[in-house]
C-alpha cells in the first residue's frame, strides 16, 4: 500500500497488520505496515495514533527498532475499547495510522554518558527502541543499565529478549517483580530499589524512565538520591492525547502539550508540575 | 499604512451597498443580528438584518437586549457568538471511513468552505482571531480546516462606540480601537447630524471595495468625533483586569485558597469555554452506521470543565472543580503565554456575562492578587 503523505495531520492512513504476537496475558505486539513505500521513520520514544474502524483512536508508543522504518511495531495492553479491539486484530486487517508524533528519548544527547533505563510494566515498550538504538551504537555510550519492574514473572514483557540482554557483557539488565513463586530466582520489590545496585557514574549519567506516574516519581527520587542531575532525568508522560498535534488541548500539563512537547520530558522542565495534584 | 487623509465617510446606504458589493464578489456575508433574545453572528442579506436600534445590558451572569433611542447599527458590545464559530466550527466532519472485508478507505469529508465576509468584528475579536491563528497556523502542524476558512475572509471591523458591562479590553491592551487584521474598519457616528460611518482601509482589497461604495473624504470634525467616541468607550469599560503580571501571579499561586472559593460557585458547565473567542479545545466523535460498513469522525468543541477531558486509564487527571477551574483560568491567562507568546484572554467579557453564576475572571484574579499572602507557595 503506497499513499502520499497526508496534508491533514488528523487524517489516518490505512495500513495492514503484518504480524500479531501475544506477549503476556493481556498484552500483544502488532507489527504494522508503514503506509508509505519509503517507510515511516521514527525516533525512539515517539508514538503513533492508531484507529480501529468504527471503534476509535488511541496513542500507542512505538516499541520496535527505529532502524527499520518499514515496520511500525506497537505493544498494546488490552484495557479499553480501542486497545482491546487493536489487540484482537488479525494479520491482514487494516487499521488507520497517523504519526509518528512527539519528542522521543534524547538518545543522541546521551552519547558519551552512562545510561540508565528504568521501566515499570508496559513502560518497557517505549524504552525498547531507545535500548535498540544504544546497543546498535554501543561503543558510543558508557555503562548501560536496564532496570525493569513488573507485577509477576508471568507479566514480563519481551521475555526472550530480556534473557538475551541479561547474557550480554556490555549491558546490565535487572528484572524485579512485585510478587513471585518459588521458581523465581530474581529480585522481588519495586523497580526503584534497583537504582543503588546499578553501576553508573551519577555525575555523567542520563536516565530514561517510563512507567506509571507514581513509579516515575519514586524513580526520580532514587536517581536524585544517587546524585543524578534533574536535567539528566527524562520521563515519558501520559496524558489524554486525542489529536497528537497540540490542537485539541486535552493533554495539557501546565504549559506543556504532552503530545508535541513530550511525551518524553526532562524532569527539570516538569519538576514543579509532577509533585502537584490534578495539574 | 493609512494616514488620516485616507479616511472616508459613508452613510448607512453605503453600508447597505457594502453588503451588496461583498455578496457580488462571492462572499457569504456574516454579521450581527438578533437571534433568540441576543445578538449573534449569522448570514445576513442586508442592513435590515442588523440589530438596528438595539443595545445590550451585560453583567455577571446577565445579558438583556434593550432599545436605544437611535437607529445605530453597531450600538452594543459582543454577544454569545464569536467568529470562531465560522473559522473553527463547533462541529466539523473530518473524514469518513469505508470498510469492505479487511480493507479500509478513508475519505476526506470537509468540503470547500464558503468564503466569508465578516461585518462588525470588534477589536477584541480581531485579537482573538490573531490568537487562534497562532494555535492553528503558527505551530509545526497546521489545521487545514482552519486555514481554508481563515485565508479567504474579508473583515469589516467596527470600533466600539459603547463598552459592555463586562468588557475589559482596555486593560488587556486589545481594544476598543481596532489595530490590525481588517480590510475595512468602521466607526459609527450617530449624534450631531446624520447617521454616518468613518471608514479606514486596512488592505488593498479593502480600498478596492471602498471605491465601489458611495463615499467622500472624512472631514476633520468627524475624524475627531470618531476619536472621541473610541476614547469614551475606553473610559467606560465595565470591568478591568488588575494591572499586575498576571501570568507570574497565577504561576506562583497554584495552591491559593481562592481556587477552593471559586470551586464552591463554579458549576463546571463549560459555558465560559463555549463563548470564549479563543478557547480552541476539541474532541472527536466516531460514529458507525448500522451496517458497520461506514464510519465517520466528527470534531466538536470540547471543554476543559468536563471529566472526560483529562481522562486517562484509571480516571480523570482533574476530577475536582477546583482543578478544572484552575486549569481553565491558568491556561487562559498564564500558560497560554508560555505556549503561544500571548495571553489567551482578549477582555471581551463573554465568560462573565454567560457564566450562569456570574463568576468574573477579573474578580478572581483580583482576589488572588490581593490575597497572595494566603498562597502556600508564594
XYZ file of C-alpha atoms in Angstrom:
657
model
C 0.000 0.000 0.000
C 1.567 3.256 -1.098
C -0.071 6.518 -0.210
C 1.197 10.072 -0.415
C 1.916 11.996 2.772
C -1.318 13.341 4.182
C -1.655 17.102 4.207
C -4.166 16.815 7.022
C -2.360 15.580 10.136
C -5.735 14.428 11.504
C -6.400 12.016 8.662
C -5.182 8.448 9.196
C -3.547 6.316 6.545
C -4.929 2.763 6.227
C -2.215 0.193 6.914
C -2.257 -3.568 7.267
C -1.384 -5.600 10.303
C 1.638 -7.720 9.363
C 2.010 -9.815 12.490
C 0.428 -10.113 15.888
C 2.097 -11.749 18.861
C 0.902 -12.273 22.392
C 3.461 -11.022 24.896
C 1.691 -11.712 28.187
C -1.916 -12.414 29.185
C -3.369 -9.029 28.240
C -0.630 -7.581 26.026
C 0.007 -8.060 22.319
C 2.618 -6.741 19.917
C 1.348 -5.692 16.495
C 3.620 -5.077 13.572
C 2.068 -2.724 11.021
C 2.935 -1.639 7.524
C 4.270 1.905 7.371
C 1.661 3.026 4.808
C 4.431 4.607 2.780
C 6.817 2.898 0.376
C 9.666 4.930 1.817
C 8.841 3.714 5.304
C 7.741 5.824 8.210
C 10.870 6.916 10.085
C 10.502 7.457 13.805
C 12.635 8.258 16.792
C 12.776 6.093 19.925
C 10.097 7.324 22.335
C 7.693 8.613 19.690
C 4.137 7.335 19.288
C 1.534 6.754 16.581
C -2.217 7.277 16.708
C -3.954 4.010 15.807
C -7.566 3.947 14.636
C -9.710 0.830 14.686
C -12.586 1.074 12.249
C -15.755 2.180 13.993
C -14.228 1.887 17.475
C -11.873 4.818 17.942
C -8.310 6.038 18.031
C -5.634 5.919 20.733
C -1.966 6.847 21.075
C 0.389 3.853 21.172
C 4.128 4.253 21.509
C 6.427 2.626 19.017
C 8.143 -0.373 20.583
C 10.205 -1.583 17.632
C 13.575 -0.728 16.171
C 13.832 2.753 14.669
C 16.493 1.385 12.300
C 13.633 -0.272 10.394
C 11.061 2.348 9.368
C 9.196 -0.272 7.351
C 7.865 -1.947 10.465
C 5.701 0.037 12.826
C 5.779 -2.072 15.962
C 3.350 -1.364 18.796
C 2.878 -3.195 22.058
C -0.672 -2.815 23.300
C -2.242 -3.714 26.615
C -5.928 -4.511 26.147
C -7.584 -2.356 28.793
C -10.100 -0.127 26.979
C -12.439 -0.478 23.999
C -9.866 0.615 21.404
C -6.883 -1.238 22.854
C -8.985 -4.401 23.167
C -10.071 -4.047 19.519
C -6.466 -3.429 18.462
C -5.210 -6.431 20.347
C -7.855 -8.601 18.693
C -6.888 -7.680 15.106
C -5.570 -10.476 12.998
C -2.895 -10.173 10.318
C -4.227 -8.649 7.068
C -6.707 -6.486 8.978
C -6.451 -2.749 8.280
C -6.031 -0.003 10.854
C -5.765 3.761 10.464
C -2.374 5.181 11.356
C -1.223 8.753 12.000
C 2.265 9.588 13.143
C 4.871 9.436 14.337
C 4.327 12.189 16.882
C 6.069 13.737 19.839
C 9.557 14.184 21.205
C 11.437 10.994 21.929
C 14.300 9.994 24.216
C 17.406 12.174 23.826
C 19.475 9.190 22.677
C 21.910 11.327 20.686
C 22.488 13.805 23.510
C 23.163 10.855 25.843
C 26.124 9.650 23.770
C 29.283 9.538 25.856
C 27.416 9.221 29.139
C 26.279 6.262 31.211
C 22.647 5.452 30.521
C 20.123 4.073 32.999
C 16.757 2.952 31.638
C 14.062 2.392 34.251
C 10.845 0.729 33.123
C 7.711 -0.147 35.018
C 5.278 -2.635 33.473
C 4.270 -1.682 29.942
C 6.713 1.241 30.251
C 9.316 -1.118 28.834
C 7.661 -0.844 25.396
C 8.540 2.815 24.652
C 12.013 2.285 26.129
C 12.844 -0.691 23.923
C 13.572 1.448 20.815
C 15.983 3.541 22.919
C 17.787 0.398 24.042
C 17.958 -0.897 20.440
C 19.393 2.442 19.382
C 22.033 2.439 22.101
C 23.001 -1.228 21.665
C 23.455 -0.755 17.926
C 25.904 2.071 18.688
C 27.184 0.520 21.882
C 30.720 1.946 21.733
C 29.403 5.493 21.817
C 27.940 5.113 25.307
C 29.391 4.479 28.739
C 27.844 1.891 31.027
C 24.262 0.972 30.175
C 21.780 -0.407 32.700
C 18.185 -1.514 32.206
C 16.101 -1.732 35.365
C 12.736 -3.336 34.751
C 9.991 -3.964 37.258
C 6.694 -5.686 36.687
C 3.970 -7.385 38.698
C 4.948 -11.046 38.475
C 7.200 -13.338 36.413
C 4.175 -14.040 34.198
C 3.930 -10.342 33.342
C 7.447 -9.978 31.995
C 7.318 -8.345 28.564
C 9.734 -9.280 25.796
C 10.954 -12.153 27.997
C 13.219 -13.892 25.499
C 14.801 -10.626 24.567
C 15.320 -9.750 28.227
C 17.019 -13.087 28.745
C 19.295 -12.308 25.783
C 20.054 -8.879 27.169
C 20.912 -10.389 30.552
C 23.512 -12.581 28.893
C 25.286 -9.602 27.355
C 28.511 -8.437 28.942
C 28.067 -4.808 27.857
C 24.646 -4.346 29.438
C 23.382 -4.640 32.970
C 19.795 -5.864 32.842
C 17.925 -6.157 36.124
C 14.417 -7.512 36.451
C 12.327 -7.309 39.589
C 8.756 -8.357 40.271
C 6.219 -7.370 42.902
C 5.457 -10.967 43.797
C 6.669 -14.372 42.660
C 6.565 -18.075 43.356
C 9.453 -20.283 44.395
C 10.556 -20.749 40.779
C 11.707 -17.121 40.585
C 15.354 -16.537 41.282
C 15.380 -12.805 40.518
C 14.676 -9.763 42.640
C 11.383 -9.062 44.342
C 10.372 -5.488 45.119
C 9.769 -2.181 43.400
C 11.990 -1.219 40.488
C 13.319 1.869 42.217
C 15.041 -0.411 44.755
C 17.364 -1.469 41.947
C 18.801 2.013 41.415
C 21.501 1.709 44.104
C 22.577 -1.676 42.666
C 23.102 -0.423 39.114
C 26.549 0.765 38.245
C 26.723 4.241 36.752
C 28.552 7.478 37.387
C 25.825 9.803 38.673
C 27.732 12.875 37.551
C 27.749 11.613 33.972
C 24.531 9.658 33.618
C 21.403 10.133 31.563
C 18.286 8.365 32.854
C 15.234 7.385 30.787
C 12.192 6.494 32.872
C 8.815 5.159 31.773
C 6.056 3.640 33.826
C 3.084 4.601 35.957
C 3.352 8.186 37.196
C 3.767 7.162 40.824
C 6.609 4.804 39.883
C 8.296 7.607 37.941
C 8.108 9.920 40.976
C 9.882 7.314 43.091
C 12.367 6.619 40.309
C 13.216 10.330 40.173
C 13.695 10.378 43.948
C 16.004 7.345 43.774
C 18.022 8.864 40.921
C 18.286 12.199 42.723
C 19.432 10.388 45.845
C 22.082 8.648 43.768
C 23.236 12.077 42.598
C 21.809 12.279 39.071
C 21.024 15.819 37.956
C 17.366 16.778 37.332
C 18.201 17.845 33.781
C 19.616 14.368 33.050
C 16.419 12.552 34.061
C 13.860 12.070 31.292
C 10.334 10.784 31.796
C 7.726 9.670 29.278
C 4.487 11.256 30.493
C 0.973 10.032 29.915
C -1.966 12.377 29.436
C -5.147 12.205 27.369
C -3.862 12.620 23.822
C -6.567 12.983 21.193
C -5.107 14.925 18.286
C -1.356 14.404 18.876
C -0.575 17.771 17.256
C -1.212 20.246 20.080
C -4.570 21.417 18.766
C -7.159 19.642 20.904
C -5.879 20.746 24.311
C -6.595 17.524 26.187
C -3.041 16.548 27.082
C -2.034 19.834 28.660
C 0.312 19.501 31.592
C 0.853 23.031 32.863
C 2.325 24.947 29.923
C 3.190 21.763 28.053
C 1.291 19.778 25.471
C 2.396 16.239 26.285
C 1.693 15.194 22.678
C 4.045 17.629 20.994
C 6.358 18.922 23.753
C 6.559 15.356 25.118
C 5.801 12.614 25.731
C 9.444 12.496 26.803
C 10.172 15.465 29.047
C 13.178 16.242 31.178
C 12.414 16.217 34.871
C 13.928 19.679 35.109
C 11.056 21.017 32.971
C 8.266 19.346 34.899
C 9.670 19.403 38.435
C 7.058 21.909 39.620
C 4.185 20.045 37.979
C 4.853 16.424 38.779
C 4.519 16.912 42.518
C 1.244 18.812 42.242
C -2.202 17.278 42.388
C -4.579 17.460 39.428
C -2.424 19.528 37.073
C -0.263 52.407 6.155
C -3.159 54.779 6.090
C -2.939 58.349 7.143
C -5.918 60.353 8.265
C -6.233 61.676 4.743
C -7.228 58.154 3.657
C -10.223 58.174 5.941
C -13.541 58.235 4.168
C -17.104 58.784 5.212
C -20.032 56.595 4.174
C -23.732 56.723 5.009
C -25.989 53.849 6.142
C -26.748 53.459 2.456
C -23.014 52.954 1.929
C -23.129 50.077 4.431
C -26.120 48.643 2.536
C -24.064 48.910 -0.645
C -21.064 47.319 1.122
C -23.091 44.171 1.790
C -24.180 44.109 -1.866
C -20.641 44.578 -3.122
C -19.303 41.809 -0.903
C -22.115 39.489 -1.945
C -21.409 40.274 -5.608
C -17.756 39.455 -5.010
C -18.822 35.965 -3.934
C -18.666 36.309 -0.189
C -21.165 34.868 2.228
C -21.793 37.913 4.407
C -21.923 37.221 8.137
C -22.896 39.954 10.523
C -24.580 40.753 13.802
C -28.274 40.017 14.008
C -30.834 39.436 16.745
C -31.316 35.727 17.467
C -33.126 34.228 20.456
C -33.001 37.398 22.506
C -29.311 38.010 21.952
C -27.103 39.481 19.266
C -25.359 36.714 17.387
C -23.396 36.398 14.160
C -25.245 34.877 11.256
C -25.630 35.152 7.486
C -27.252 38.477 6.629
C -28.863 39.777 3.448
C -28.808 43.472 4.163
C -28.741 46.208 6.764
C -32.267 45.379 7.891
C -30.834 42.208 9.429
C -28.576 44.253 11.721
C -29.764 44.796 15.312
C -30.806 48.330 14.339
C -31.555 50.446 17.394
C -30.682 47.654 19.850
C -28.128 47.587 22.592
C -27.275 45.107 25.308
C -27.028 45.296 29.051
C -24.429 42.950 30.494
C -23.203 41.978 33.931
C -22.020 38.819 35.682
C -24.464 36.101 34.570
C -26.656 38.720 32.913
C -27.386 39.668 29.278
C -30.501 41.529 28.092
C -31.317 43.410 24.901
C -32.533 46.985 25.335
C -33.854 49.552 22.868
C -31.675 52.531 22.016
C -33.172 55.891 21.176
C -31.496 55.935 17.781
C -31.065 53.658 14.769
C -27.447 52.668 15.356
C -26.258 49.512 13.570
C -23.480 48.644 15.999
C -24.617 50.181 19.292
C -23.882 47.179 21.528
C -20.998 45.090 22.804
C -20.330 41.432 21.954
C -22.926 38.674 22.324
C -22.553 34.931 22.931
C -21.233 34.203 19.439
C -17.738 34.863 18.258
C -16.165 34.462 14.836
C -14.541 31.194 15.868
C -17.936 29.717 15.077
C -17.049 30.245 11.407
C -13.278 29.789 11.429
C -13.197 26.859 13.863
C -16.731 25.419 13.591
C -18.427 23.890 16.654
C -18.856 20.646 14.723
C -16.926 19.536 11.707
C -16.947 16.205 9.902
C -13.264 15.411 9.408
C -13.459 12.228 7.385
C -15.428 9.155 6.579
C -14.140 5.582 6.511
C -15.468 2.707 4.469
C -14.780 -0.907 5.231
C -15.035 -3.838 2.936
C -13.634 -7.110 4.220
C -10.146 -6.440 5.538
C -9.845 -3.200 3.553
C -10.496 0.286 4.776
C -10.636 3.550 2.873
C -10.531 6.977 4.449
C -12.258 9.780 2.596
C -11.763 13.472 3.271
C -15.107 14.998 4.213
C -14.512 18.709 4.667
C -15.873 20.373 1.544
C -14.553 23.624 0.179
C -15.775 26.107 2.797
C -17.641 29.283 1.813
C -15.662 32.486 1.529
C -16.899 34.620 4.375
C -17.056 38.363 4.817
C -17.370 39.243 8.490
C -19.087 42.533 9.261
C -18.864 44.063 12.707
C -15.662 42.465 14.010
C -14.589 44.200 17.204
C -11.034 44.928 18.316
C -11.132 42.174 20.939
C -12.303 39.750 18.274
C -9.557 40.679 15.831
C -7.132 39.903 18.632
C -8.934 36.621 19.279
C -8.587 35.654 15.605
C -4.885 36.532 15.729
C -4.560 34.274 18.801
C -6.313 31.342 17.118
C -4.047 31.905 14.110
C -1.108 31.153 16.405
C -2.802 27.995 17.709
C -3.852 26.550 14.364
C -1.364 28.024 11.906
C 1.669 29.020 13.951
C 2.995 25.667 15.157
C 4.648 22.699 13.476
C 1.203 21.371 12.489
C -1.308 23.428 10.546
C -5.040 22.789 10.801
C -6.082 22.722 7.121
C -9.758 23.242 8.030
C -8.996 26.445 9.911
C -6.604 27.611 7.208
C -9.071 27.144 4.361
C -11.698 29.150 6.243
C -9.303 31.786 7.524
C -7.491 32.506 4.250
C -10.447 33.778 2.310
C -12.116 36.087 4.813
C -12.887 39.745 4.289
C -13.029 41.630 7.573
C -15.100 44.721 8.204
C -14.104 45.762 11.706
C -16.012 48.153 13.924
C -14.562 50.424 16.562
C -16.721 50.023 19.654
C -18.913 53.028 20.426
C -20.192 51.513 23.669
C -18.494 49.334 26.245
C -20.446 46.463 27.705
C -20.853 45.967 31.430
C -18.419 43.051 31.356
C -15.924 44.473 28.834
C -12.282 44.891 29.853
C -10.359 45.084 26.583
C -8.815 48.434 27.557
C -6.966 46.757 30.454
C -5.877 43.844 28.233
C -4.488 46.157 25.550
C -6.788 44.594 22.943
C -9.256 47.434 22.285
C -11.560 49.209 21.917
C -9.760 50.674 18.892
C -9.084 48.116 16.167
C -5.389 47.813 15.424
C -4.715 45.473 12.533
C -6.146 42.460 10.775
C -9.035 44.167 8.991
C -9.816 45.095 5.401
C -12.086 47.955 6.361
C -12.761 49.468 9.779
C -15.857 51.493 10.576
C -16.580 53.946 13.354
C -20.267 54.648 13.645
C -21.321 58.226 14.416
C -24.992 58.660 15.269
C -25.011 62.029 17.028
C -24.527 65.634 15.825
C -26.144 65.311 12.439
C -26.699 62.494 10.015
C -26.014 58.821 10.770
C -22.615 58.147 9.218
C -19.543 55.891 9.353
C -15.890 56.826 9.279
C -14.059 54.242 7.149
C -10.425 53.247 7.384
C -8.836 50.907 4.835
C -6.547 48.213 6.178
C -5.701 46.399 2.941
C -5.664 46.952 -0.810
C -8.733 44.741 -1.174
C -10.467 46.900 1.401
C -9.517 50.022 -0.546
C -10.856 48.470 -3.778
C -14.144 47.636 -2.095
C -14.364 51.180 -0.754
C -14.095 52.564 -4.291
C -17.277 50.666 -5.134
C -19.190 52.413 -2.340
C -20.549 55.955 -2.392
C -18.084 57.740 -0.116
C -16.439 61.085 0.457
C -13.333 62.227 2.310
C -13.922 62.446 6.032
C -13.966 65.983 7.418
C -11.613 66.632 10.370
C -14.608 67.154 12.654
C -15.776 63.583 12.052
C -12.300 62.183 12.489
C -12.214 63.957 15.835
C -15.732 62.748 16.697
C -14.713 59.126 15.993
C -11.590 59.517 18.117
C -13.687 60.878 20.978
C -16.186 58.001 20.686
C -13.443 55.384 20.996
C -11.837 57.302 23.832
C -15.148 57.431 25.696
C -15.613 53.678 25.174
C -12.155 53.044 26.606
C -13.071 55.120 29.642
C -16.350 53.306 30.292
C -15.251 49.669 30.489
C -17.459 47.670 32.838
C -14.548 45.601 34.177
C -10.795 45.863 34.497
C -8.066 43.234 34.699
C -5.742 44.067 37.611
C -2.606 45.816 36.412
C -0.086 43.212 37.525
C 1.970 40.484 35.888
C -0.978 38.056 35.763
C 0.925 35.084 34.220
C 3.508 35.207 37.013
C 0.851 35.826 39.659
C -1.016 32.647 38.707
C 2.179 30.622 38.325
C 3.030 31.488 41.932
C -0.446 30.745 43.257
C -1.455 27.309 42.028
C -2.447 26.361 45.576
C -4.155 29.631 46.550
C -7.270 29.280 48.718
C -9.247 31.264 46.139
C -9.399 28.153 43.938
C -11.423 26.439 46.673
C -13.622 29.508 46.936
C -14.390 29.655 43.210
C -14.934 25.880 43.153
C -17.880 26.379 45.523
C -19.544 28.619 42.920
C -18.467 27.100 39.597
C -20.972 24.633 38.099
C -18.359 23.269 35.617
C -20.951 23.839 32.885
C -18.329 24.913 30.366
C -20.288 27.971 29.160
C -17.195 30.160 29.533
C -15.244 27.910 27.176
C -18.037 27.826 24.594
C -18.444 31.615 24.435
C -14.717 32.385 24.683
C -13.425 33.552 21.287
C -10.007 31.941 21.852
C -10.812 28.636 23.608
C -9.819 26.099 20.973
C -10.114 22.675 22.607
C -11.902 19.954 20.690
C -12.690 16.302 20.892
C -13.551 13.829 18.181
C -16.535 11.520 17.977
C -16.650 8.386 15.887
C -19.901 7.075 14.607
C -20.691 3.950 12.641
C -23.753 3.132 10.570
C -25.891 0.122 11.393
C -24.417 -1.997 8.616
C -20.947 -1.470 10.032
C -19.647 -0.602 6.567
C -19.061 3.114 7.056
C -17.778 5.127 9.957
C -17.239 8.862 10.340
C -15.211 11.130 12.560
C -16.576 14.469 13.725
C -14.597 17.081 15.571
C -16.543 19.165 18.065
C -15.710 21.871 20.567
C -14.812 20.426 23.921
C -14.325 21.984 27.314
C -11.689 21.502 29.993
C -14.576 21.607 32.500
C -15.745 18.077 31.674
C -14.467 15.000 33.500
C -13.786 13.249 30.206
C -11.433 15.963 29.069
C -8.449 14.757 31.087
C -9.415 11.088 31.299
C -6.633 8.556 31.113
C -6.730 4.887 32.019
C -7.576 4.887 35.696
C -9.563 8.120 35.890
C -9.607 11.837 35.232
C -6.454 13.784 35.942
C -8.591 16.767 37.047
C -11.579 15.384 38.877
C -12.230 18.311 41.245
C -13.993 21.522 40.247
C -11.100 23.396 41.794
C -8.611 21.751 39.443
C -10.768 22.246 36.378
C -11.452 25.920 37.010
C -7.765 26.403 37.786
C -6.838 24.676 34.535
C -9.107 26.937 32.515
C -8.051 30.194 34.131
C -4.339 29.472 34.428
C -4.315 28.304 30.818
C -6.181 31.359 29.596
C -4.102 33.901 31.492
C -0.762 32.257 32.212
C 0.362 29.078 30.444
C -1.103 30.388 27.169
C 1.732 32.900 27.203
C 4.271 30.060 27.503
C 2.580 28.177 24.671
C 1.774 30.913 22.183
C 3.567 34.069 23.328
C 0.336 35.874 24.109
C -2.386 35.864 26.734
C -5.394 33.766 25.766
C -7.713 36.498 27.046
C -8.830 39.484 24.969
C -11.071 41.104 27.581
C -14.354 40.569 25.695
C -16.174 39.704 28.934
C -18.256 36.879 27.441
C -17.186 34.385 30.104
C -18.505 36.773 32.771
C -21.861 37.524 31.106
C -22.590 33.930 30.152
C -21.491 32.294 33.390
C -24.751 31.134 34.980
C -23.448 32.099 38.404
C -21.637 35.239 37.271
C -18.047 34.216 38.027
C -15.870 37.131 36.968
C -12.376 36.288 35.733
C -11.117 39.797 36.589
C -12.508 39.475 40.122
C -10.889 36.067 40.588
C -7.513 37.465 39.520
C -8.015 40.431 41.848
C -8.831 38.138 44.766
C -5.698 36.069 44.161
C -3.639 39.229 43.766
C -4.932 40.846 46.922
C -4.842 37.656 48.942
C -1.481 36.487 47.710
C -0.201 36.006 51.259
C -2.781 33.208 51.578
C -0.925 31.199 48.958
C 1.143 28.367 50.376
C 3.930 28.769 47.886
C 4.044 32.480 47.259
